[in-house]
GROMACS .gro file of C-alpha atoms in nm:
model
   66
    1MET     CA    1  12.501   7.903   6.920
    2THR     CA    2  12.617   8.114   6.629
    3SER     CA    3  12.411   8.204   6.327
    4LEU     CA    4  12.471   8.054   5.987
    5ALA     CA    5  12.562   8.401   5.857
    6LEU     CA    6  12.840   8.435   6.115
    7LYS     CA    7  12.974   8.088   6.037
    8ASP     CA    8  12.974   8.171   5.665
    9HIS     CA    9  13.154   8.500   5.734
   10ILE     CA   10  13.424   8.322   5.934
   11GLN     CA   11  13.466   8.055   5.667
   12LYS     CA   12  13.530   8.324   5.404
   13HIS     CA   13  13.852   8.407   5.587
   14ILE     CA   14  13.965   8.077   5.742
   15SER     CA   15  13.878   7.708   5.725
   16PRO     CA   16  13.820   7.602   6.087
   17THR     CA   17  13.782   7.238   6.184
   18THR     CA   18  13.456   7.122   6.339
   19GLY     CA   19  13.619   7.138   6.683
   20GLU     CA   20  13.738   7.493   6.621
   21GLN     CA   21  13.391   7.592   6.503
   22GLU     CA   22  13.243   7.459   6.827
   23ILE     CA   23  13.497   7.654   7.033
   24VAL     CA   24  13.424   7.976   6.843
   25SER     CA   25  13.049   7.915   6.872
   26SER     CA   26  13.079   7.887   7.249
   27PHE     CA   27  13.185   8.255   7.266
   28PHE     CA   28  12.870   8.384   7.091
   29GLU     CA   29  12.505   8.404   7.174
   30SER     CA   30  12.216   8.514   6.958
   31PHE     CA   31  12.060   8.850   7.040
   32HIS     CA   32  11.767   9.022   6.869
   33ALA     CA   33  11.740   9.398   6.915
   34GLN     CA   34  11.423   9.592   6.847
   35LYS     CA   35  11.423   9.892   6.616
   36LYS     CA   36  11.560  10.203   6.796
   37GLN     CA   37  11.660   9.994   7.100
   38ASN     CA   38  11.966  10.122   7.284
   39LEU     CA   39  12.221   9.850   7.349
   40LEU     CA   40  12.408  10.072   7.596
   41GLU     CA   41  12.323  10.386   7.787
   42GLU     CA   42  12.557  10.682   7.832
   43GLY     CA   43  12.830  10.598   8.081
   44GLN     CA   44  12.819  10.224   8.021
   45VAL     CA   45  13.126  10.050   7.879
   46CYS     CA   46  13.071   9.808   7.592
   47LYS     CA   47  13.221   9.470   7.675
   48GLN     CA   48  13.080   9.285   7.376
   49HIS     CA   49  13.132   9.255   7.005
   50PHE     CA   50  12.834   9.248   6.772
   51PHE     CA   51  12.781   9.075   6.439
   52VAL     CA   52  12.491   9.239   6.256
   53GLU     CA   53  12.308   8.982   6.048
   54LYS     CA   54  12.029   9.211   5.929
   55GLY     CA   55  11.979   9.585   5.962
   56ILE     CA   56  12.208   9.861   6.081
   57LEU     CA   57  12.386   9.926   6.409
   58ARG     CA   58  12.497  10.282   6.488
   59MET     CA   59  12.786  10.360   6.716
   60PHE     CA   60  12.861  10.683   6.901
   61TYR     CA   61  13.157  10.802   7.106
   62VAL     CA   62  13.127  11.058   7.384
   63ASN     CA   63  13.434  11.279   7.414
   64GLU     CA   64  13.437  11.409   7.770
   65LYS     CA   65  13.750  11.620   7.710
   66GLU     CA   66  13.566  11.885   7.509
   0.00000   0.00000   0.00000
């Protein structure tokens, strides 16, 4: 189930039908991260997209070529 904030964000850009909203909602799940919690550890590959409803999410890249 998607959050109201995500639904509002989507509706700012497009006007999905109720059926389309249900399809989109089926691809998302709610997740609550604690402060300073790592979502991934070094070496893991991120296979998800995140929608931040409240707070900040930092992202880092590790360049193994240097």
